[in-house]
mmCIF file of C-alpha atoms in Angstrom:
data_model
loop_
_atom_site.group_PDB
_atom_site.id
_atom_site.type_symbol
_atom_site.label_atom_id
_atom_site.label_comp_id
_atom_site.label_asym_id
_atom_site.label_seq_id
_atom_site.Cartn_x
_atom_site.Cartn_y
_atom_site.Cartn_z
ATOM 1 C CA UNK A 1 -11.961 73.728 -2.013
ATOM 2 C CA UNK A 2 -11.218 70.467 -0.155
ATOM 3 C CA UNK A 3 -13.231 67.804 -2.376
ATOM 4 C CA UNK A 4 -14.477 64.441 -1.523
ATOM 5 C CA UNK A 5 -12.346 62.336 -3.676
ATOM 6 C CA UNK A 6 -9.575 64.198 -2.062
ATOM 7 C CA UNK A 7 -10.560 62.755 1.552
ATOM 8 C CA UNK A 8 -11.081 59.392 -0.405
ATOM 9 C CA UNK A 9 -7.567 58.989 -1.663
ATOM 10 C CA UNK A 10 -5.799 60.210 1.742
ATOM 11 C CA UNK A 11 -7.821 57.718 3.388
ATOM 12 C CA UNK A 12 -6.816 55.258 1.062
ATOM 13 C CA UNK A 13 -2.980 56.018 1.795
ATOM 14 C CA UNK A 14 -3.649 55.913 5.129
ATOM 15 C CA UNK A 15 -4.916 52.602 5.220
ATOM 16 C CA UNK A 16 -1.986 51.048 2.819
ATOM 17 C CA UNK A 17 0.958 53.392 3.329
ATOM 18 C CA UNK A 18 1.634 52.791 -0.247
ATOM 19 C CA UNK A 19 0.808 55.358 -2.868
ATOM 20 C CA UNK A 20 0.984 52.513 -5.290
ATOM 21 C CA UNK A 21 -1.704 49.998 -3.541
ATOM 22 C CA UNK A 22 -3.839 53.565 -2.299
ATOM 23 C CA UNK A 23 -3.898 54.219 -6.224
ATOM 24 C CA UNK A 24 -5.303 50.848 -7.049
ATOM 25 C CA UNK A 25 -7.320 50.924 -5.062
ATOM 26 C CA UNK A 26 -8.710 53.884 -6.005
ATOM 27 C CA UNK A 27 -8.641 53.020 -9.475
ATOM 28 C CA UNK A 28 -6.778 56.031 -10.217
ATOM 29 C CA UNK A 29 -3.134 56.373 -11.933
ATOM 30 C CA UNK A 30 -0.625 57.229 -8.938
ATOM 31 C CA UNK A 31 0.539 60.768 -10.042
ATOM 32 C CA UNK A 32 -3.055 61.548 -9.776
ATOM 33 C CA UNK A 33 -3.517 60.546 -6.521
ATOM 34 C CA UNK A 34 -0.306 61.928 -5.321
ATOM 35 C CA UNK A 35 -1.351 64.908 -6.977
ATOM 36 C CA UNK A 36 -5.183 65.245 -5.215
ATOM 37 C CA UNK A 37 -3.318 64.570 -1.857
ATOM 38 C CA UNK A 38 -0.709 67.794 -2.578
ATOM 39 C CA UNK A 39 -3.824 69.707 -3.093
ATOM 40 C CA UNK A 40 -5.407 68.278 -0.121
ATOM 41 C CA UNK A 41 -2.246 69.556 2.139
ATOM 42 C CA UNK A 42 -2.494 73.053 0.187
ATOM 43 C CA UNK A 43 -5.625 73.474 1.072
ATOM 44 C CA UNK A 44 -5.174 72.780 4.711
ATOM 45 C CA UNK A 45 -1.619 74.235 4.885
ATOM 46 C CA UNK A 46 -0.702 71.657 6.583
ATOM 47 C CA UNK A 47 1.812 68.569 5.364
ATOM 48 C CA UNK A 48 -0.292 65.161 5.872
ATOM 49 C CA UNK A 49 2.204 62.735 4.289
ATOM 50 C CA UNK A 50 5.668 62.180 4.977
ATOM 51 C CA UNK A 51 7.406 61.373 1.922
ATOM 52 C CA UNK A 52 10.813 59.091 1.649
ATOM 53 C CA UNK A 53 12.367 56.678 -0.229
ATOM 54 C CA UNK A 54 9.913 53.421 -1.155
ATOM 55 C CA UNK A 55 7.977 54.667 2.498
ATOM 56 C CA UNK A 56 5.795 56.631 3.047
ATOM 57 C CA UNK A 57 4.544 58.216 6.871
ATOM 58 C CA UNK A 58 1.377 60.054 7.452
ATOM 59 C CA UNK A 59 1.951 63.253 10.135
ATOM 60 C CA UNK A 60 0.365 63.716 13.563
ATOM 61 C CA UNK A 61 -1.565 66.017 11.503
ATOM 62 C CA UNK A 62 -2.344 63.418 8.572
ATOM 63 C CA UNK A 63 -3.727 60.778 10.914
ATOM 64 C CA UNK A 64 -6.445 63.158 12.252
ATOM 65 C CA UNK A 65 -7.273 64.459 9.338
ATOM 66 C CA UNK A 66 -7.724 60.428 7.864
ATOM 67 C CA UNK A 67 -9.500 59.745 10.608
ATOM 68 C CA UNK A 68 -12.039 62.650 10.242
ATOM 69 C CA UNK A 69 -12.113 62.213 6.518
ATOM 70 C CA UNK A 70 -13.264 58.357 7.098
ATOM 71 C CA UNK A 71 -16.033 60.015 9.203
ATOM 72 C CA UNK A 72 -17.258 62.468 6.924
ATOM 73 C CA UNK A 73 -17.051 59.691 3.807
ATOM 74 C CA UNK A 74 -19.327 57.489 6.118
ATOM 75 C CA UNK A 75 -21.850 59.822 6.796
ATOM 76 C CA UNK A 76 -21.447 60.985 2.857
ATOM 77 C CA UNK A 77 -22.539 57.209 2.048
ATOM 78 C CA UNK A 78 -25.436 57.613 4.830
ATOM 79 C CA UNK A 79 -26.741 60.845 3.363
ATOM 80 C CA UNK A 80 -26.771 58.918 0.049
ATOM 81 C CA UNK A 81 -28.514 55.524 1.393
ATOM 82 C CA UNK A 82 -31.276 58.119 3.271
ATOM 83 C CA UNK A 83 -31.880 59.568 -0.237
ATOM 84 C CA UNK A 84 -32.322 56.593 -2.279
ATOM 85 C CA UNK A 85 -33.796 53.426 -0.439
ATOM 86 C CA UNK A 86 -37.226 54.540 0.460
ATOM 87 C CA UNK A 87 -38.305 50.796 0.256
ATOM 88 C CA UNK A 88 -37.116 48.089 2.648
ATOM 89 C CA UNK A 89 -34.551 45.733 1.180
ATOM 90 C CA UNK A 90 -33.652 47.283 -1.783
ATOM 91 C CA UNK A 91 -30.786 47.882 -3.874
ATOM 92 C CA UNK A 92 -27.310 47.373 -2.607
ATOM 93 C CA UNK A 93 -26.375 46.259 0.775
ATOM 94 C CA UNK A 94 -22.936 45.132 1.571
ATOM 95 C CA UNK A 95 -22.654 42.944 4.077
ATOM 96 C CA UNK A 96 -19.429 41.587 5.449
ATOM 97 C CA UNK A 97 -19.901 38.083 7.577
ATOM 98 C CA UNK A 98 -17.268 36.096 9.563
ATOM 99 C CA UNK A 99 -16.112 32.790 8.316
ATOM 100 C CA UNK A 100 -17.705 30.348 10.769
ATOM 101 C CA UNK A 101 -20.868 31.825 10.081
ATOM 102 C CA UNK A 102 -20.890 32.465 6.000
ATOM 103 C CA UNK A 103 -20.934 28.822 4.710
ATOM 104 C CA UNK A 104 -23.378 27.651 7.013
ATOM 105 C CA UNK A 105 -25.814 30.541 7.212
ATOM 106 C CA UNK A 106 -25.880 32.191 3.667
ATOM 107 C CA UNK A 107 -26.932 28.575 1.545
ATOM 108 C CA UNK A 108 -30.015 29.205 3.291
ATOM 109 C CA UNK A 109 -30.714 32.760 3.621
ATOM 110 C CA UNK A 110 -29.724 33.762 0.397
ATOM 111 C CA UNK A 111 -31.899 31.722 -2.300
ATOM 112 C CA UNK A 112 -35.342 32.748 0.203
ATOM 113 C CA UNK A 113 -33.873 36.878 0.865
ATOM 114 C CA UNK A 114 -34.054 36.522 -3.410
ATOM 115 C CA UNK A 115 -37.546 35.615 -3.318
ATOM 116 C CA UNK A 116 -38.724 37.989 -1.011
ATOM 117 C CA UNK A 117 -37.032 40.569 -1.750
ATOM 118 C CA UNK A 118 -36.119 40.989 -5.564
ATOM 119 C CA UNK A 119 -35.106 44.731 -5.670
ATOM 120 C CA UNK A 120 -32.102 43.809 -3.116
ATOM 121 C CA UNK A 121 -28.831 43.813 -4.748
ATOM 122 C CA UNK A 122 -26.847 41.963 -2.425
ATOM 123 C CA UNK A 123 -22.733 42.002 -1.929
ATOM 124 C CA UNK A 124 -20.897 39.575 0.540
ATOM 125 C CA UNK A 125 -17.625 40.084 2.167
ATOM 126 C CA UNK A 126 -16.631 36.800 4.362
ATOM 127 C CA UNK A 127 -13.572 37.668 6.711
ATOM 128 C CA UNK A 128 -12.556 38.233 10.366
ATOM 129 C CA UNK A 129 -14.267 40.509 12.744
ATOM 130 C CA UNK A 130 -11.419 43.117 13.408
ATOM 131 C CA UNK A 131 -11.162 43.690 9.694
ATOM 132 C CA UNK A 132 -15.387 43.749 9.252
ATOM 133 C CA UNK A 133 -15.883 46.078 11.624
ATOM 134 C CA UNK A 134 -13.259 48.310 10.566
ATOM 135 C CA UNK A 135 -14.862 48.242 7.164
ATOM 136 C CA UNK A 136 -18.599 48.862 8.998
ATOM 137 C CA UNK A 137 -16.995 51.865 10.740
ATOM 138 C CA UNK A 138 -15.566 53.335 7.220
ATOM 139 C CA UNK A 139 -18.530 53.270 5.598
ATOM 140 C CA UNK A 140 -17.217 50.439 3.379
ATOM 141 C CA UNK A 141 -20.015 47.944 4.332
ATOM 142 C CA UNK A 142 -23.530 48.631 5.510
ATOM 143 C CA UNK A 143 -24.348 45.842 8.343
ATOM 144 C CA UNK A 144 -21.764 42.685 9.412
ATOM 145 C CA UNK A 145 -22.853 39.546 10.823
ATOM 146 C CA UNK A 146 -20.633 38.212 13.343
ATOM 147 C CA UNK A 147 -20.146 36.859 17.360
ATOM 148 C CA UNK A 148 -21.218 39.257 19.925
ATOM 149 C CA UNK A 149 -20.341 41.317 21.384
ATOM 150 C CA UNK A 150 -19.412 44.015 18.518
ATOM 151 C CA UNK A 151 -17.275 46.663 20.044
ATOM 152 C CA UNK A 152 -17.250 50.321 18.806
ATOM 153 C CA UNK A 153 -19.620 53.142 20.108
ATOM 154 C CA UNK A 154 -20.775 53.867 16.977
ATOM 155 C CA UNK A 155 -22.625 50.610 16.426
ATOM 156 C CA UNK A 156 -25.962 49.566 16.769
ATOM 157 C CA UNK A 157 -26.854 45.493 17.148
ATOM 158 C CA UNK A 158 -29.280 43.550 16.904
ATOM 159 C CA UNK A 159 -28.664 40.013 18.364
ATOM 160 C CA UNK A 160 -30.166 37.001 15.986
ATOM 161 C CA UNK A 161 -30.057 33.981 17.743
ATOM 162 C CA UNK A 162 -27.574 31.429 20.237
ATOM 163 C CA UNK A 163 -25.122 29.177 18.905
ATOM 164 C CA UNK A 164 -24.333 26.544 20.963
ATOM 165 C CA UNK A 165 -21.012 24.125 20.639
ATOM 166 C CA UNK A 166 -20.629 20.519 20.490
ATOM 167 C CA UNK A 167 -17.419 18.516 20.985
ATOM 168 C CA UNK A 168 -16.551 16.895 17.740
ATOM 169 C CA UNK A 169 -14.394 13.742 18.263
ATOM 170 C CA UNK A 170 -13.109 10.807 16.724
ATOM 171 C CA UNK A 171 -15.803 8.134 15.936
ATOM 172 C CA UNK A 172 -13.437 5.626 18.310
ATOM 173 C CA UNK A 173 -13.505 7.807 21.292
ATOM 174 C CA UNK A 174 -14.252 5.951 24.314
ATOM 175 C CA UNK A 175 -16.958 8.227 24.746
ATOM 176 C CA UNK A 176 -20.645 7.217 24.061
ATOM 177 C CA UNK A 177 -22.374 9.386 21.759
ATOM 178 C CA UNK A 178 -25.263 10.439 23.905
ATOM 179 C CA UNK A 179 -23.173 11.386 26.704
ATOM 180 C CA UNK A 180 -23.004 14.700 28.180
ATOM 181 C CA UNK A 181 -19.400 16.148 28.408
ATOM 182 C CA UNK A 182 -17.611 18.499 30.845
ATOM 183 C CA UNK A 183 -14.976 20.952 30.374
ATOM 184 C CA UNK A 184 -13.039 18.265 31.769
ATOM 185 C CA UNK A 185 -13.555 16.002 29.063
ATOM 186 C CA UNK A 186 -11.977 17.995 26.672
ATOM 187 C CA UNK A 187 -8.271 16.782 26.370
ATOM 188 C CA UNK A 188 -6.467 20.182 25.894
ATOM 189 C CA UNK A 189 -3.572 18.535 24.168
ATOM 190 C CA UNK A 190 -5.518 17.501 21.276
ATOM 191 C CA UNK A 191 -7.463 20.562 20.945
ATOM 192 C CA UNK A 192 -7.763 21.756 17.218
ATOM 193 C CA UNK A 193 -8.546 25.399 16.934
ATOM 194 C CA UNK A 194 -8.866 27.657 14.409
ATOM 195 C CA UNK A 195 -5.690 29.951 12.960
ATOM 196 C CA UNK A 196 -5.334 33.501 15.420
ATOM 197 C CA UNK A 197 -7.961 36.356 14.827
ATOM 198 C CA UNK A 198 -10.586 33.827 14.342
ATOM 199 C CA UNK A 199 -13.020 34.757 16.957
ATOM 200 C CA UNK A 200 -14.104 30.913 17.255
ATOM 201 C CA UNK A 201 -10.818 30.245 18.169
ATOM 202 C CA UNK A 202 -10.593 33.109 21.302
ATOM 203 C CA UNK A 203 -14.282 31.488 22.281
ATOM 204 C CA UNK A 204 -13.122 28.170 23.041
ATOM 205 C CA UNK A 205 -10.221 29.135 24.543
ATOM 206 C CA UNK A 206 -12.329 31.213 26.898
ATOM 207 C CA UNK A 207 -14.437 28.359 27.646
ATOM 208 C CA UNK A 208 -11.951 25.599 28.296
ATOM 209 C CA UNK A 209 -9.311 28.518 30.311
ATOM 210 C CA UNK A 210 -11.220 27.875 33.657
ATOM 211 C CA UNK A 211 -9.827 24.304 33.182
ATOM 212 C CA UNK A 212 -7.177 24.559 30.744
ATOM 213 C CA UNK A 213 -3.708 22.764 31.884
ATOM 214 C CA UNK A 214 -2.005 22.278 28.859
ATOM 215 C CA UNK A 215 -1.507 24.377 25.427
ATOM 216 C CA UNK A 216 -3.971 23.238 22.526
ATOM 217 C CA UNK A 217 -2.458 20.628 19.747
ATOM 218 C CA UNK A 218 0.011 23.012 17.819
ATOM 219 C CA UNK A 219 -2.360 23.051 14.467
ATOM 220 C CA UNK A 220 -4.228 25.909 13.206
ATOM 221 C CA UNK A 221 -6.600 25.855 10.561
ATOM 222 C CA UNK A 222 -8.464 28.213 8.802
ATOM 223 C CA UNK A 223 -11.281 26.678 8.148
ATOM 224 C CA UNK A 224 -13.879 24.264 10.138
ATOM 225 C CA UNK A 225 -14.061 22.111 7.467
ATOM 226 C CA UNK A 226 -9.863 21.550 7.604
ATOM 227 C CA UNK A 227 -10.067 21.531 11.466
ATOM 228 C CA UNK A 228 -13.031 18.555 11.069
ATOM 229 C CA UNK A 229 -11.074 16.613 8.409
ATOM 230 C CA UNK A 230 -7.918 17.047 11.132
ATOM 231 C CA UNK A 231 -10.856 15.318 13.818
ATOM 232 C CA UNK A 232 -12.134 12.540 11.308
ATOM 233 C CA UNK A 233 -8.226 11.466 10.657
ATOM 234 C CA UNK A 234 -7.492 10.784 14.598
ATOM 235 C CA UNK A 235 -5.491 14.233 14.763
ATOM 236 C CA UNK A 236 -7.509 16.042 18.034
ATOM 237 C CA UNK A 237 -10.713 17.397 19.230
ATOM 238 C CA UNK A 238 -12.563 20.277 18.315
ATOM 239 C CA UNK A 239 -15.639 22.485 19.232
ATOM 240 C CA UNK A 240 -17.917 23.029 16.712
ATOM 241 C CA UNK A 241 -20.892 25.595 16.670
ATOM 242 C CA UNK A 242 -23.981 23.852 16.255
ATOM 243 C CA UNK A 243 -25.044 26.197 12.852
ATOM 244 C CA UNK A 244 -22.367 24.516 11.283
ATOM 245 C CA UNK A 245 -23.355 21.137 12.345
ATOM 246 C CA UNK A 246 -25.551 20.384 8.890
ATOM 247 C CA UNK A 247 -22.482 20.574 6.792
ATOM 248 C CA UNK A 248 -19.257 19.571 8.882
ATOM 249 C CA UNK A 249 -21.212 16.132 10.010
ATOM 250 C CA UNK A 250 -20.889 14.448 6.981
ATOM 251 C CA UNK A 251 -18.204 11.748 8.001
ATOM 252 C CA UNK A 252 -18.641 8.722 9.863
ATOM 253 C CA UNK A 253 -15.447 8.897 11.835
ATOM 254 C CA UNK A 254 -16.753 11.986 13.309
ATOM 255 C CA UNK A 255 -18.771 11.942 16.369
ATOM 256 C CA UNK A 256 -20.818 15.121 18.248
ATOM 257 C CA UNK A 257 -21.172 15.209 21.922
ATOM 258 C CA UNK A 258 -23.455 17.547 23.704
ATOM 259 C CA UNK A 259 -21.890 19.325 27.038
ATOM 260 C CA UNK A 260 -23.818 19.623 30.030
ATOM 261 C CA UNK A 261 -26.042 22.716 30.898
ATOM 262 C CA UNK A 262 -25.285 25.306 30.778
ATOM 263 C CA UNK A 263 -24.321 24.532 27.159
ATOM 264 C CA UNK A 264 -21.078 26.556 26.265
ATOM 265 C CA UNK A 265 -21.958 29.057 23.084
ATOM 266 C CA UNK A 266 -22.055 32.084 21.148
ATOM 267 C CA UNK A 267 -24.318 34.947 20.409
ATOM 268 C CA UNK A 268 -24.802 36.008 16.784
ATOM 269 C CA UNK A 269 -25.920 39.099 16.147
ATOM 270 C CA UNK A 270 -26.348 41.705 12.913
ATOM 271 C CA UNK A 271 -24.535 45.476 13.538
ATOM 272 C CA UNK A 272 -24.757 48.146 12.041
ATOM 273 C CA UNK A 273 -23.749 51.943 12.075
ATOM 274 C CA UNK A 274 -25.587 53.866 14.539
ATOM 275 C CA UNK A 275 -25.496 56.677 12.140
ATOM 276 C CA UNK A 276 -26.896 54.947 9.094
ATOM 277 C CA UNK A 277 -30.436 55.601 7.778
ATOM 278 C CA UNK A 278 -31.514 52.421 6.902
ATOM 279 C CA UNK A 279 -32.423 50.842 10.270
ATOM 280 C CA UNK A 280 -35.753 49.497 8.944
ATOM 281 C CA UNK A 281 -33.295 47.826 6.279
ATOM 282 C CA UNK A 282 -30.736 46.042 8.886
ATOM 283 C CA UNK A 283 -33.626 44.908 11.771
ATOM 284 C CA UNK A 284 -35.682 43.160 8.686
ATOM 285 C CA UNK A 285 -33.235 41.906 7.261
ATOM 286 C CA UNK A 286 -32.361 40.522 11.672
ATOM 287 C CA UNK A 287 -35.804 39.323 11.440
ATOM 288 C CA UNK A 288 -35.818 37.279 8.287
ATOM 289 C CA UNK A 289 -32.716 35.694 9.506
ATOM 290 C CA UNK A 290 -33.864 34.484 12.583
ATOM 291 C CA UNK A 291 -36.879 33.185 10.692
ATOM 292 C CA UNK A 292 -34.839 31.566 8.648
ATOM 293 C CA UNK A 293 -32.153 29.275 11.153
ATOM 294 C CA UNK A 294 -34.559 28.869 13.402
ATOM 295 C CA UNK A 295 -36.641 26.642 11.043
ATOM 296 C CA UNK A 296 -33.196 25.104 10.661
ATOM 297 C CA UNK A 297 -32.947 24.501 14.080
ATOM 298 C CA UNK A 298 -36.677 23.281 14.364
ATOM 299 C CA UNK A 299 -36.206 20.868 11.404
ATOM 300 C CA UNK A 300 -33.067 19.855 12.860
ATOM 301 C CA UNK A 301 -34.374 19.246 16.521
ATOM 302 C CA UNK A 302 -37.609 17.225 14.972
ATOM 303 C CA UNK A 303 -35.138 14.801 13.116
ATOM 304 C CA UNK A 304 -32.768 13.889 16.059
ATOM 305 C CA UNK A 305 -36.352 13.004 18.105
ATOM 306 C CA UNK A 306 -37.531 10.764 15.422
#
């Protein structure tokens, strides 16, 4: 009888191609694993893994199966969520978060989600979208937080709130600080943008193509806070989303200039499998976050008016 664990460790091998690395991370010895995935194929009767010297292939037949098997493990994991969080916000949730949003977002969500909501056991995984929604889609995490749009039929979203971007700049720049900028403003040579598969990084290059002459300054970064350091020592430009503004605007060589309507920006939003049970979970959890950067934002707003 084909067993759960046995879909669990194929999956695993598909995703590393290493019987060594699927082991570990399956916290199993690797003759055991080997050994469920033999029983997997006899079961079957059909040969899933290609087996050769320090490689290792899956079959035409292996990669559906993996991909079925990461279906039925999700929907496992929703059958267990249905079954045991009858109250909202509690117990674990994984959620996975992009990097321009985790630094600036969590510090304030976090200590007030606590508060409220005490029985919630909450596990953060910070890294890029491709790989976060690939984990969402496994079952792996519950909900991701992340740019818009999410792609993937299978996910549901719930959009949070618009992030708009200023152009950070040398404090020197002949540029007065309360001036509106264009696209044309921004000097593409001396454009600092994050490393590749940082969505940020495809987002300003989408908004500066329409006008874009020249390649950006050869650094990538894989942080904001290196890219604003790179900005405060004379090395480029940037654009920076404005959640992020509170904690990268700490430096006195830095200046932020607004551009002119309509504002260039990016939609956050909170997804989710479509088949998960805990819907009610994911949309308060929307809510509360909204709540929470829009006070922020408010606070934020108030100040620069004063």
């Amino acid at each position: 009888m084909i067993t759960l664990r046995q879909l669990r460790y194929l999956t695993s091998v598909a995703r590393h191609r290493h019987f060594g690395r699927a082991a570990d991370d399956c916290a199993v010895s690797q003759p055991a694993l080997s050994m469920q995935v033999r029983e997997l194929e006899r079961e079957l009767g059909a040969k899933l893994v290609e087996r050769r010297p320090n490689d290792i292939a899956l079959t035409d037949t292996g990669i559906e199966v993996a991909q079925r098997a990461e279906r039925i493990l999700a929907a496992t994991r929703d059958l267990v969520d249905f079954a045991r969080h009858r109250d909202v916000l509690s117990g674990p949730l994984r959620l996975g978060i992009i990097p321009t949003l985790a630094p600036y977002v969590l510090p304030r969500v976090l200590p007030r989600l606590q508060a409220d909501y005490p029985q919630l056991r909450l596990e953060v995984r910070e890294t890029q979208t491709k790989i976060l929604l690939d984990e969402l889609i496994r079952g792996e995490l519950d909900a991701v937080m992340l740019a818009m749009p999410a792609e993937g039929v299978d996910v549901e979203t719930l959009v949070l709130f618009d992030d708009r971007f200023l152009l950070a700049v040398p404090a020197s720049d002949k540029l007065p600080a309360r001036t509106r900028v264009g696209i044309e403003d921004v000097d593409q040579r001396r454009l600092i943008l994050l490393e590749e598969g940082h969505c940020l990084r495809d987002q300003a290059l989408a908004f500066c193509a329409a006008r874009r002459r020249d390649a950006p300054a050869g650094l990538g970064a894989t942080s904001l806070t290196t890219v604003m350091q790179m900005v405060a020592n004379g090395y480029g430009v940037t654009l920076v989303p404005e959640v992020a503004i509170d904690a990268e605007l700490r430096d006195a060589r830095v200046k932020l200039l607004r551009f002119s309507e309509p504002e260039p920006g990016r939609s956050i939003g909170l997804a989710w499998r479509r088949t998960s049970p805990r819907k009610q979970d994911y949309e308060t959890l929307g809510r509360f976050i909204m709540k929470i950067v829009g006070m922020s934002t408010v606070r934020r707003q108030s100040s620069k008016s004063h």
